[in-house]
mmCIF file with all atom_site columns, C-alpha atoms in Angstrom:
data_model
loop_
_atom_site.group_PDB
_atom_site.id
_atom_site.type_symbol
_atom_site.label_atom_id
_atom_site.label_alt_id
_atom_site.label_comp_id
_atom_site.label_asym_id
_atom_site.label_entity_id
_atom_site.label_seq_id
_atom_site.pdbx_PDB_ins_code
_atom_site.Cartn_x
_atom_site.Cartn_y
_atom_site.Cartn_z
_atom_site.occupancy
_atom_site.B_iso_or_equiv
_atom_site.pdbx_formal_charge
_atom_site.auth_seq_id
_atom_site.auth_comp_id
_atom_site.auth_asym_id
_atom_site.auth_atom_id
_atom_site.pdbx_PDB_model_num
ATOM 1   C CA . GLU K 1 1   ? 68.903 -37.905 9.507  1.00 93.00 ? 1   GLU K CA 1
ATOM 2   C CA . GLY K 1 2   ? 68.748 -41.290 11.746 1.00 94.00 ? 2   GLY K CA 1
ATOM 3   C CA . PHE K 1 3   ? 66.219 -39.768 13.834 1.00 95.00 ? 3   PHE K CA 1
ATOM 4   C CA . LEU K 1 4   ? 63.640 -38.181 11.590 1.00 96.00 ? 4   LEU K CA 1
ATOM 5   C CA . GLU K 1 5   ? 63.810 -41.626 9.395  1.00 96.00 ? 5   GLU K CA 1
ATOM 6   C CA . ALA K 1 6   ? 62.976 -43.065 12.670 1.00 97.00 ? 6   ALA K CA 1
ATOM 7   C CA . THR K 1 7   ? 59.982 -40.644 12.735 1.00 97.00 ? 7   THR K CA 1
ATOM 8   C CA . SER K 1 8   ? 58.851 -40.633 9.114  1.00 97.00 ? 8   SER K CA 1
ATOM 9   C CA . ASP K 1 9   ? 56.392 -43.488 9.539  1.00 97.00 ? 9   ASP K CA 1
ATOM 10  C CA . ALA K 1 10  ? 54.051 -44.028 12.403 1.00 97.00 ? 10  ALA K CA 1
ATOM 11  C CA . SER K 1 11  ? 53.083 -47.243 11.422 1.00 96.00 ? 11  SER K CA 1
ATOM 12  C CA . ALA K 1 12  ? 56.689 -48.923 12.513 1.00 96.00 ? 12  ALA K CA 1
ATOM 13  C CA . TYR K 1 13  ? 55.683 -48.271 15.914 1.00 97.00 ? 13  TYR K CA 1
ATOM 14  C CA . ALA K 1 14  ? 51.786 -48.768 15.948 1.00 96.00 ? 14  ALA K CA 1
ATOM 15  C CA . GLY K 1 15  ? 51.893 -52.706 17.000 1.00 96.00 ? 15  GLY K CA 1
ATOM 16  C CA . GLU K 1 16  ? 53.490 -51.011 20.353 1.00 97.00 ? 16  GLU K CA 1
ATOM 17  C CA . PHE K 1 17  ? 51.457 -47.689 20.691 1.00 98.00 ? 17  PHE K CA 1
ATOM 18  C CA . ALA K 1 18  ? 47.930 -48.245 20.086 1.00 96.00 ? 18  ALA K CA 1
ATOM 19  C CA . PHE K 1 19  ? 47.754 -44.485 20.322 1.00 96.00 ? 19  PHE K CA 1
ATOM 20  C CA . LEU K 1 20  ? 49.777 -44.099 16.766 1.00 97.00 ? 20  LEU K CA 1
ATOM 21  C CA . GLY K 1 21  ? 46.738 -46.643 15.275 1.00 94.00 ? 21  GLY K CA 1
ATOM 22  C CA . GLU K 1 22  ? 45.080 -43.382 13.492 1.00 95.00 ? 22  GLU K CA 1
ATOM 23  C CA . ALA K 1 23  ? 48.094 -41.696 12.458 1.00 97.00 ? 23  ALA K CA 1
ATOM 24  C CA . GLY K 1 24  ? 48.761 -44.822 9.378  1.00 96.00 ? 24  GLY K CA 1
ATOM 25  C CA . THR K 1 25  ? 51.970 -43.583 7.704  1.00 96.00 ? 25  THR K CA 1
ATOM 26  C CA . ASN K 1 26  ? 52.155 -40.207 8.479  1.00 97.00 ? 26  ASN K CA 1
ATOM 27  C CA . SER K 1 27  ? 54.975 -39.244 10.575 1.00 97.00 ? 27  SER K CA 1
ATOM 28  C CA . LEU K 1 28  ? 55.304 -39.139 14.589 1.00 98.00 ? 28  LEU K CA 1
ATOM 29  C CA . GLU K 1 29  ? 54.937 -35.539 14.664 1.00 97.00 ? 29  GLU K CA 1
ATOM 30  C CA . GLY K 1 30  ? 52.216 -34.846 17.404 1.00 98.00 ? 30  GLY K CA 1
ATOM 31  C CA . PHE K 1 31  ? 53.739 -37.867 19.549 1.00 98.00 ? 31  PHE K CA 1
ATOM 32  C CA . LEU K 1 32  ? 56.993 -37.145 20.414 1.00 98.00 ? 32  LEU K CA 1
ATOM 33  C CA . PHE K 1 33  ? 56.699 -35.962 23.601 1.00 97.00 ? 33  PHE K CA 1
ATOM 34  C CA . PRO K 1 34  ? 58.573 -32.417 24.356 1.00 95.00 ? 34  PRO K CA 1
ATOM 35  C CA . LYS K 1 35  ? 60.222 -32.993 27.564 1.00 95.00 ? 35  LYS K CA 1
ATOM 36  C CA . THR K 1 36  ? 63.971 -33.216 28.613 1.00 96.00 ? 36  THR K CA 1
ATOM 37  C CA . TYR K 1 37  ? 65.349 -37.057 28.351 1.00 96.00 ? 37  TYR K CA 1
ATOM 38  C CA . ALA K 1 38  ? 68.174 -38.782 29.489 1.00 96.00 ? 38  ALA K CA 1
ATOM 39  C CA . ILE K 1 39  ? 69.885 -40.248 26.300 1.00 95.00 ? 39  ILE K CA 1
ATOM 40  C CA . ALA K 1 40  ? 73.144 -42.470 26.770 1.00 96.00 ? 40  ALA K CA 1
ATOM 41  C CA . ALA K 1 41  ? 75.440 -42.451 23.968 1.00 94.00 ? 41  ALA K CA 1
ATOM 42  C CA . THR K 1 42  ? 74.449 -46.410 22.907 1.00 96.00 ? 42  THR K CA 1
ATOM 43  C CA . ASP K 1 43  ? 71.008 -45.121 22.397 1.00 95.00 ? 43  ASP K CA 1
ATOM 44  C CA . GLY K 1 44  ? 70.047 -45.149 18.457 1.00 95.00 ? 44  GLY K CA 1
ATOM 45  C CA . ALA K 1 45  ? 67.424 -43.106 17.172 1.00 96.00 ? 45  ALA K CA 1
ATOM 46  C CA . PRO K 1 46  ? 64.758 -46.291 17.358 1.00 96.00 ? 46  PRO K CA 1
ATOM 47  C CA . GLU K 1 47  ? 65.515 -46.136 21.647 1.00 96.00 ? 47  GLU K CA 1
ATOM 48  C CA . VAL K 1 48  ? 65.106 -42.176 21.233 1.00 97.00 ? 48  VAL K CA 1
ATOM 49  C CA . VAL K 1 49  ? 61.873 -42.578 19.576 1.00 98.00 ? 49  VAL K CA 1
ATOM 50  C CA . ARG K 1 50  ? 60.567 -45.481 21.868 1.00 97.00 ? 50  ARG K CA 1
ATOM 51  C CA . MET K 1 51  ? 61.415 -43.297 25.241 1.00 97.00 ? 51  MET K CA 1
ATOM 52  C CA . MET K 1 52  ? 59.824 -40.014 23.605 1.00 98.00 ? 52  MET K CA 1
ATOM 53  C CA . LEU K 1 53  ? 56.515 -41.901 22.548 1.00 98.00 ? 53  LEU K CA 1
ATOM 54  C CA . GLU K 1 54  ? 56.403 -43.768 26.237 1.00 98.00 ? 54  GLU K CA 1
ATOM 55  C CA . GLN K 1 55  ? 56.454 -40.319 27.635 1.00 98.00 ? 55  GLN K CA 1
ATOM 56  C CA . PHE K 1 56  ? 53.836 -39.573 25.578 1.00 98.00 ? 56  PHE K CA 1
ATOM 57  C CA . GLY K 1 57  ? 51.298 -42.662 26.842 1.00 98.00 ? 57  GLY K CA 1
ATOM 58  C CA . ALA K 1 58  ? 52.222 -41.656 30.234 1.00 97.00 ? 58  ALA K CA 1
ATOM 59  C CA . GLU K 1 59  ? 51.810 -38.396 29.671 1.00 97.00 ? 59  GLU K CA 1
ATOM 60  C CA . THR K 1 60  ? 47.951 -38.473 28.107 1.00 97.00 ? 60  THR K CA 1
ATOM 61  C CA . ALA K 1 61  ? 46.893 -41.256 29.452 1.00 96.00 ? 61  ALA K CA 1
ATOM 62  C CA . SER K 1 62  ? 44.597 -39.640 32.149 1.00 95.00 ? 62  SER K CA 1
ATOM 63  C CA . LEU K 1 63  ? 43.280 -37.140 29.591 1.00 97.00 ? 63  LEU K CA 1
ATOM 64  C CA . ASP K 1 64  ? 39.492 -37.116 29.423 1.00 97.00 ? 64  ASP K CA 1
ATOM 65  C CA . GLN K 1 65  ? 39.084 -37.231 25.720 1.00 97.00 ? 65  GLN K CA 1
ATOM 66  C CA . SER K 1 66  ? 35.149 -36.615 26.200 1.00 98.00 ? 66  SER K CA 1
ATOM 67  C CA . TYR K 1 67  ? 34.985 -33.218 24.974 1.00 98.00 ? 67  TYR K CA 1
ATOM 68  C CA . PRO K 1 68  ? 36.277 -33.663 21.523 1.00 98.00 ? 68  PRO K CA 1
ATOM 69  C CA . GLN K 1 69  ? 34.964 -37.002 21.169 1.00 98.00 ? 69  GLN K CA 1
ATOM 70  C CA . ASP K 1 70  ? 31.344 -35.534 21.787 1.00 97.00 ? 70  ASP K CA 1
ATOM 71  C CA . ARG K 1 71  ? 32.258 -33.183 18.492 1.00 97.00 ? 71  ARG K CA 1
ATOM 72  C CA . GLY K 1 72  ? 33.095 -35.668 16.095 1.00 97.00 ? 72  GLY K CA 1
ATOM 73  C CA . MET K 1 73  ? 36.404 -35.588 16.703 1.00 97.00 ? 73  MET K CA 1
ATOM 74  C CA . THR K 1 74  ? 39.198 -39.207 16.967 1.00 97.00 ? 74  THR K CA 1
ATOM 75  C CA . PHE K 1 75  ? 42.127 -38.848 19.287 1.00 97.00 ? 75  PHE K CA 1
ATOM 76  C CA . TYR K 1 76  ? 44.689 -37.695 16.532 1.00 98.00 ? 76  TYR K CA 1
ATOM 77  C CA . GLN K 1 77  ? 42.223 -35.141 15.527 1.00 98.00 ? 77  GLN K CA 1
ATOM 78  C CA . ALA K 1 78  ? 42.252 -33.875 18.870 1.00 98.00 ? 78  ALA K CA 1
ATOM 79  C CA . ILE K 1 79  ? 46.052 -33.712 18.924 1.00 98.00 ? 79  ILE K CA 1
ATOM 80  C CA . ILE K 1 80  ? 46.145 -31.878 15.588 1.00 98.00 ? 80  ILE K CA 1
ATOM 81  C CA . LEU K 1 81  ? 44.212 -29.445 17.041 1.00 98.00 ? 81  LEU K CA 1
ATOM 82  C CA . ALA K 1 82  ? 46.189 -29.524 20.303 1.00 98.00 ? 82  ALA K CA 1
ATOM 83  C CA . SER K 1 83  ? 49.226 -28.518 17.727 1.00 98.00 ? 83  SER K CA 1
ATOM 84  C CA . ILE K 1 84  ? 47.631 -25.533 16.220 1.00 98.00 ? 84  ILE K CA 1
ATOM 85  C CA . VAL K 1 85  ? 46.556 -24.464 19.968 1.00 98.00 ? 85  VAL K CA 1
ATOM 86  C CA . GLU K 1 86  ? 50.647 -24.773 20.884 1.00 98.00 ? 86  GLU K CA 1
ATOM 87  C CA . LYS K 1 87  ? 51.495 -22.689 18.091 1.00 98.00 ? 87  LYS K CA 1
ATOM 88  C CA . GLU K 1 88  ? 48.970 -20.138 18.077 1.00 97.00 ? 88  GLU K CA 1
ATOM 89  C CA . GLY K 1 89  ? 48.656 -19.317 21.779 1.00 96.00 ? 89  GLY K CA 1
ATOM 90  C CA . THR K 1 90  ? 50.322 -19.353 25.061 1.00 96.00 ? 90  THR K CA 1
ATOM 91  C CA . PRO K 1 91  ? 49.921 -21.564 28.051 1.00 97.00 ? 91  PRO K CA 1
ATOM 92  C CA . ASP K 1 92  ? 48.274 -19.150 30.049 1.00 96.00 ? 92  ASP K CA 1
ATOM 93  C CA . ASN K 1 93  ? 45.404 -18.888 27.651 1.00 97.00 ? 93  ASN K CA 1
ATOM 94  C CA . PHE K 1 94  ? 46.019 -22.515 25.390 1.00 98.00 ? 94  PHE K CA 1
ATOM 95  C CA . ALA K 1 95  ? 42.268 -23.127 27.116 1.00 98.00 ? 95  ALA K CA 1
ATOM 96  C CA . LYS K 1 96  ? 40.584 -20.051 25.373 1.00 98.00 ? 96  LYS K CA 1
ATOM 97  C CA . VAL K 1 97  ? 42.252 -20.280 22.301 1.00 98.00 ? 97  VAL K CA 1
ATOM 98  C CA . ALA K 1 98  ? 40.909 -23.745 21.891 1.00 98.00 ? 98  ALA K CA 1
ATOM 99  C CA . SER K 1 99  ? 37.284 -22.789 22.495 1.00 98.00 ? 99  SER K CA 1
ATOM 100 C CA . VAL K 1 100 ? 37.643 -20.176 19.280 1.00 98.00 ? 100 VAL K CA 1
ATOM 101 C CA . PHE K 1 101 ? 38.703 -23.001 17.130 1.00 98.00 ? 101 PHE K CA 1
ATOM 102 C CA . TYR K 1 102 ? 36.208 -25.358 18.280 1.00 98.00 ? 102 TYR K CA 1
ATOM 103 C CA . ASN K 1 103 ? 33.295 -22.131 17.960 1.00 98.00 ? 103 ASN K CA 1
ATOM 104 C CA . ARG K 1 104 ? 35.319 -21.565 13.972 1.00 97.00 ? 104 ARG K CA 1
ATOM 105 C CA . LEU K 1 105 ? 34.840 -25.715 13.611 1.00 98.00 ? 105 LEU K CA 1
ATOM 106 C CA . ALA K 1 106 ? 31.147 -25.616 14.957 1.00 97.00 ? 106 ALA K CA 1
ATOM 107 C CA . SER K 1 107 ? 29.794 -22.347 12.799 1.00 97.00 ? 107 SER K CA 1
ATOM 108 C CA . ASP K 1 108 ? 28.427 -22.536 9.017  1.00 96.00 ? 108 ASP K CA 1
ATOM 109 C CA . ARG K 1 109 ? 31.938 -21.308 7.888  1.00 94.00 ? 109 ARG K CA 1
ATOM 110 C CA . PRO K 1 110 ? 34.295 -24.029 9.400  1.00 97.00 ? 110 PRO K CA 1
ATOM 111 C CA . TYR K 1 111 ? 37.704 -22.694 8.790  1.00 97.00 ? 111 TYR K CA 1
ATOM 112 C CA . LEU K 1 112 ? 40.367 -22.534 11.507 1.00 98.00 ? 112 LEU K CA 1
ATOM 113 C CA . GLU K 1 113 ? 42.117 -19.877 9.380  1.00 96.00 ? 113 GLU K CA 1
ATOM 114 C CA . SER K 1 114 ? 45.355 -20.308 11.557 1.00 97.00 ? 114 SER K CA 1
ATOM 115 C CA . ASP K 1 115 ? 48.608 -19.037 9.861  1.00 96.00 ? 115 ASP K CA 1
ATOM 116 C CA . ALA K 1 116 ? 50.845 -21.763 11.889 1.00 97.00 ? 116 ALA K CA 1
ATOM 117 C CA . THR K 1 117 ? 49.586 -24.334 9.190  1.00 98.00 ? 117 THR K CA 1
ATOM 118 C CA . THR K 1 118 ? 50.734 -22.791 6.792  1.00 97.00 ? 118 THR K CA 1
ATOM 119 C CA . ALA K 1 119 ? 54.125 -21.661 8.572  1.00 97.00 ? 119 ALA K CA 1
ATOM 120 C CA . TYR K 1 120 ? 54.157 -25.832 9.500  1.00 97.00 ? 120 TYR K CA 1
ATOM 121 C CA . GLU K 1 121 ? 54.318 -26.231 5.478  1.00 96.00 ? 121 GLU K CA 1
ATOM 122 C CA . VAL K 1 122 ? 56.126 -23.611 4.105  1.00 96.00 ? 122 VAL K CA 1
ATOM 123 C CA . GLY K 1 123 ? 58.727 -23.212 6.814  1.00 96.00 ? 123 GLY K CA 1
ATOM 124 C CA . HIS K 1 124 ? 58.629 -19.120 7.634  1.00 96.00 ? 124 HIS K CA 1
ATOM 125 C CA . ASP K 1 125 ? 56.252 -16.459 8.496  1.00 94.00 ? 125 ASP K CA 1
ATOM 126 C CA . PRO K 1 126 ? 53.807 -16.843 5.354  1.00 96.00 ? 126 PRO K CA 1
ATOM 127 C CA . THR K 1 127 ? 52.277 -14.254 3.243  1.00 96.00 ? 127 THR K CA 1
ATOM 128 C CA . PRO K 1 128 ? 48.932 -13.081 2.795  1.00 94.00 ? 128 PRO K CA 1
ATOM 129 C CA . ASP K 1 129 ? 49.474 -15.418 -0.554 1.00 95.00 ? 129 ASP K CA 1
ATOM 130 C CA . GLU K 1 130 ? 50.398 -18.085 1.070  1.00 96.00 ? 130 GLU K CA 1
ATOM 131 C CA . VAL K 1 131 ? 47.920 -18.852 3.686  1.00 95.00 ? 131 VAL K CA 1
ATOM 132 C CA . HIS K 1 132 ? 45.296 -18.338 1.410  1.00 96.00 ? 132 HIS K CA 1
ATOM 133 C CA . ALA K 1 133 ? 47.153 -20.701 -1.173 1.00 96.00 ? 133 ALA K CA 1
ATOM 134 C CA . GLN K 1 134 ? 45.501 -24.030 -2.222 1.00 95.00 ? 134 GLN K CA 1
ATOM 135 C CA . THR K 1 135 ? 47.418 -26.030 0.009  1.00 96.00 ? 135 THR K CA 1
ATOM 136 C CA . PRO K 1 136 ? 46.489 -29.255 2.526  1.00 96.00 ? 136 PRO K CA 1
ATOM 137 C CA . TYR K 1 137 ? 47.478 -27.143 5.240  1.00 97.00 ? 137 TYR K CA 1
ATOM 138 C CA . SER K 1 138 ? 45.851 -23.505 4.357  1.00 97.00 ? 138 SER K CA 1
ATOM 139 C CA . THR K 1 139 ? 43.290 -23.581 6.925  1.00 98.00 ? 139 THR K CA 1
ATOM 140 C CA . TYR K 1 140 ? 42.217 -20.275 4.888  1.00 97.00 ? 140 TYR K CA 1
ATOM 141 C CA . SER K 1 141 ? 41.338 -22.519 2.069  1.00 96.00 ? 141 SER K CA 1
ATOM 142 C CA . ASN K 1 142 ? 40.010 -25.737 3.574  1.00 97.00 ? 142 ASN K CA 1
ATOM 143 C CA . GLU K 1 143 ? 37.727 -26.145 5.675  1.00 97.00 ? 143 GLU K CA 1
ATOM 144 C CA . GLY K 1 144 ? 38.377 -28.289 9.165  1.00 98.00 ? 144 GLY K CA 1
ATOM 145 C CA . LEU K 1 145 ? 41.924 -29.401 10.293 1.00 98.00 ? 145 LEU K CA 1
ATOM 146 C CA . PRO K 1 146 ? 44.717 -29.686 7.999  1.00 98.00 ? 146 PRO K CA 1
ATOM 147 C CA . PRO K 1 147 ? 46.125 -33.700 7.969  1.00 97.00 ? 147 PRO K CA 1
ATOM 148 C CA . THR K 1 148 ? 48.632 -34.044 10.497 1.00 98.00 ? 148 THR K CA 1
ATOM 149 C CA . PRO K 1 149 ? 49.588 -32.021 13.400 1.00 98.00 ? 149 PRO K CA 1
ATOM 150 C CA . ILE K 1 150 ? 52.072 -29.150 13.146 1.00 98.00 ? 150 ILE K CA 1
ATOM 151 C CA . CYS K 1 151 ? 54.421 -30.024 16.030 1.00 98.00 ? 151 CYS K CA 1
ATOM 152 C CA . ASN K 1 152 ? 54.347 -31.953 19.034 1.00 98.00 ? 152 ASN K CA 1
ATOM 153 C CA . PRO K 1 153 ? 52.243 -30.051 21.556 1.00 98.00 ? 153 PRO K CA 1
ATOM 154 C CA . SER K 1 154 ? 52.566 -30.030 25.240 1.00 98.00 ? 154 SER K CA 1
ATOM 155 C CA . LEU K 1 155 ? 50.533 -31.835 28.054 1.00 98.00 ? 155 LEU K CA 1
ATOM 156 C CA . ALA K 1 156 ? 48.737 -28.158 28.468 1.00 98.00 ? 156 ALA K CA 1
ATOM 157 C CA . ALA K 1 157 ? 48.170 -27.596 25.101 1.00 98.00 ? 157 ALA K CA 1
ATOM 158 C CA . LEU K 1 158 ? 46.536 -31.110 25.180 1.00 98.00 ? 158 LEU K CA 1
ATOM 159 C CA . GLN K 1 159 ? 44.684 -30.599 28.189 1.00 98.00 ? 159 GLN K CA 1
ATOM 160 C CA . ALA K 1 160 ? 42.861 -27.173 26.818 1.00 98.00 ? 160 ALA K CA 1
ATOM 161 C CA . VAL K 1 161 ? 42.032 -29.528 23.787 1.00 98.00 ? 161 VAL K CA 1
ATOM 162 C CA . CYS K 1 162 ? 40.476 -31.404 26.243 1.00 98.00 ? 162 CYS K CA 1
ATOM 163 C CA . ALA K 1 163 ? 38.904 -28.815 28.282 1.00 98.00 ? 163 ALA K CA 1
ATOM 164 C CA . PRO K 1 164 ? 38.196 -25.396 26.854 1.00 98.00 ? 164 PRO K CA 1
ATOM 165 C CA . GLU K 1 165 ? 37.138 -22.576 28.018 1.00 97.00 ? 165 GLU K CA 1
ATOM 166 C CA . GLU K 1 166 ? 33.142 -22.452 27.375 1.00 97.00 ? 166 GLU K CA 1
ATOM 167 C CA . THR K 1 167 ? 33.025 -19.016 25.408 1.00 97.00 ? 167 THR K CA 1
ATOM 168 C CA . SER K 1 168 ? 31.154 -17.355 22.292 1.00 97.00 ? 168 SER K CA 1
ATOM 169 C CA . TYR K 1 169 ? 34.651 -16.194 20.742 1.00 96.00 ? 169 TYR K CA 1
ATOM 170 C CA . MET K 1 170 ? 35.193 -16.174 17.354 1.00 96.00 ? 170 MET K CA 1
ATOM 171 C CA . PHE K 1 171 ? 38.683 -14.366 16.800 1.00 93.00 ? 171 PHE K CA 1
ATOM 172 C CA . PHE K 1 172 ? 41.847 -13.208 18.374 1.00 91.00 ? 172 PHE K CA 1
ATOM 173 C CA . PHE K 1 173 ? 44.623 -10.934 17.738 1.00 86.00 ? 173 PHE K CA 1
ATOM 174 C CA . PHE K 1 174 ? 47.963 -10.698 20.007 1.00 84.00 ? 174 PHE K CA 1
ATOM 175 C CA . ASP K 1 175 ? 50.099 -7.522  19.865 1.00 82.00 ? 175 ASP K CA 1
ATOM 176 C CA . GLU K 1 176 ? 53.385 -7.802  19.402 1.00 81.00 ? 176 GLU K CA 1
ATOM 177 C CA . ASP K 1 177 ? 54.071 -7.497  22.821 1.00 81.00 ? 177 ASP K CA 1
ATOM 178 C CA . GLY K 1 178 ? 52.163 -10.854 23.299 1.00 80.00 ? 178 GLY K CA 1
ATOM 179 C CA . THR K 1 179 ? 49.076 -9.276  24.363 1.00 86.00 ? 179 THR K CA 1
ATOM 180 C CA . TYR K 1 180 ? 45.883 -11.313 23.403 1.00 89.00 ? 180 TYR K CA 1
ATOM 181 C CA . SER K 1 181 ? 42.582 -9.791  22.510 1.00 88.00 ? 181 SER K CA 1
ATOM 182 C CA . PHE K 1 182 ? 39.339 -12.418 22.090 1.00 90.00 ? 182 PHE K CA 1
ATOM 183 C CA . THR K 1 183 ? 36.379 -10.986 20.433 1.00 90.00 ? 183 THR K CA 1
ATOM 184 C CA . GLU K 1 184 ? 33.025 -12.651 19.434 1.00 91.00 ? 184 GLU K CA 1
ATOM 185 C CA . THR K 1 185 ? 32.457 -10.669 15.862 1.00 84.00 ? 185 THR K CA 1
ATOM 186 C CA . TYR K 1 186 ? 34.511 -9.907  12.922 1.00 74.00 ? 186 TYR K CA 1
ATOM 187 C CA . GLU K 1 187 ? 33.780 -5.935  13.733 1.00 77.00 ? 187 GLU K CA 1
ATOM 188 C CA . GLU K 1 188 ? 35.500 -6.435  17.092 1.00 78.00 ? 188 GLU K CA 1
ATOM 189 C CA . HIS K 1 189 ? 38.387 -8.410  15.517 1.00 69.00 ? 189 HIS K CA 1
ATOM 190 C CA . GLN K 1 190 ? 38.886 -5.450  13.600 1.00 71.00 ? 190 GLN K CA 1
ATOM 191 C CA . ALA K 1 191 ? 38.572 -2.867  16.227 1.00 76.00 ? 191 ALA K CA 1
ATOM 192 C CA . SER K 1 192 ? 41.548 -4.458  18.469 1.00 69.00 ? 192 SER K CA 1
ATOM 193 C CA . PHE K 1 193 ? 43.433 -3.712  15.627 1.00 63.00 ? 193 PHE K CA 1
ATOM 194 C CA . SER K 1 194 ? 43.472 -0.179  16.307 1.00 61.00 ? 194 SER K CA 1
#
């Protein structure tokens, strides 16, 4: 509970970590770098949070953010997109999944249509009604990105958002065995189900 409380307001750490400036009073979700940490019995929640934020800063310091910036994204928005890529893809296809989402955002119908954003909000695999509900995290009902990251993305997901594959893919589908199919048209996408 203490840790969750310590991560509930990014503005509490923004003075120490400049990269938190855009997060405002949102939680630190997205900035708590996923890694193994050596934590002493005397370390409290604020110390653990600082360890994770310092690691985030170190891991992301060399990221070339020009690709998302050229598409009008702030660093915080790139983190939001990376969190979706993390939940929707696998490390070996993150760059391709990022490409699909960039292509959707640049289309005349800029809906990400990610079930993962609704799953974050409802806490389980969402139903079709839930993904289409008018809520802040429904990327079927709202254009663009959700309001916050939906997880703490790995460095691989962040790198994919900063350097996605250049594709014309608009859709992807994955089987229960984890096989992904990427397609350019809705008709091709529908055919991948059969």
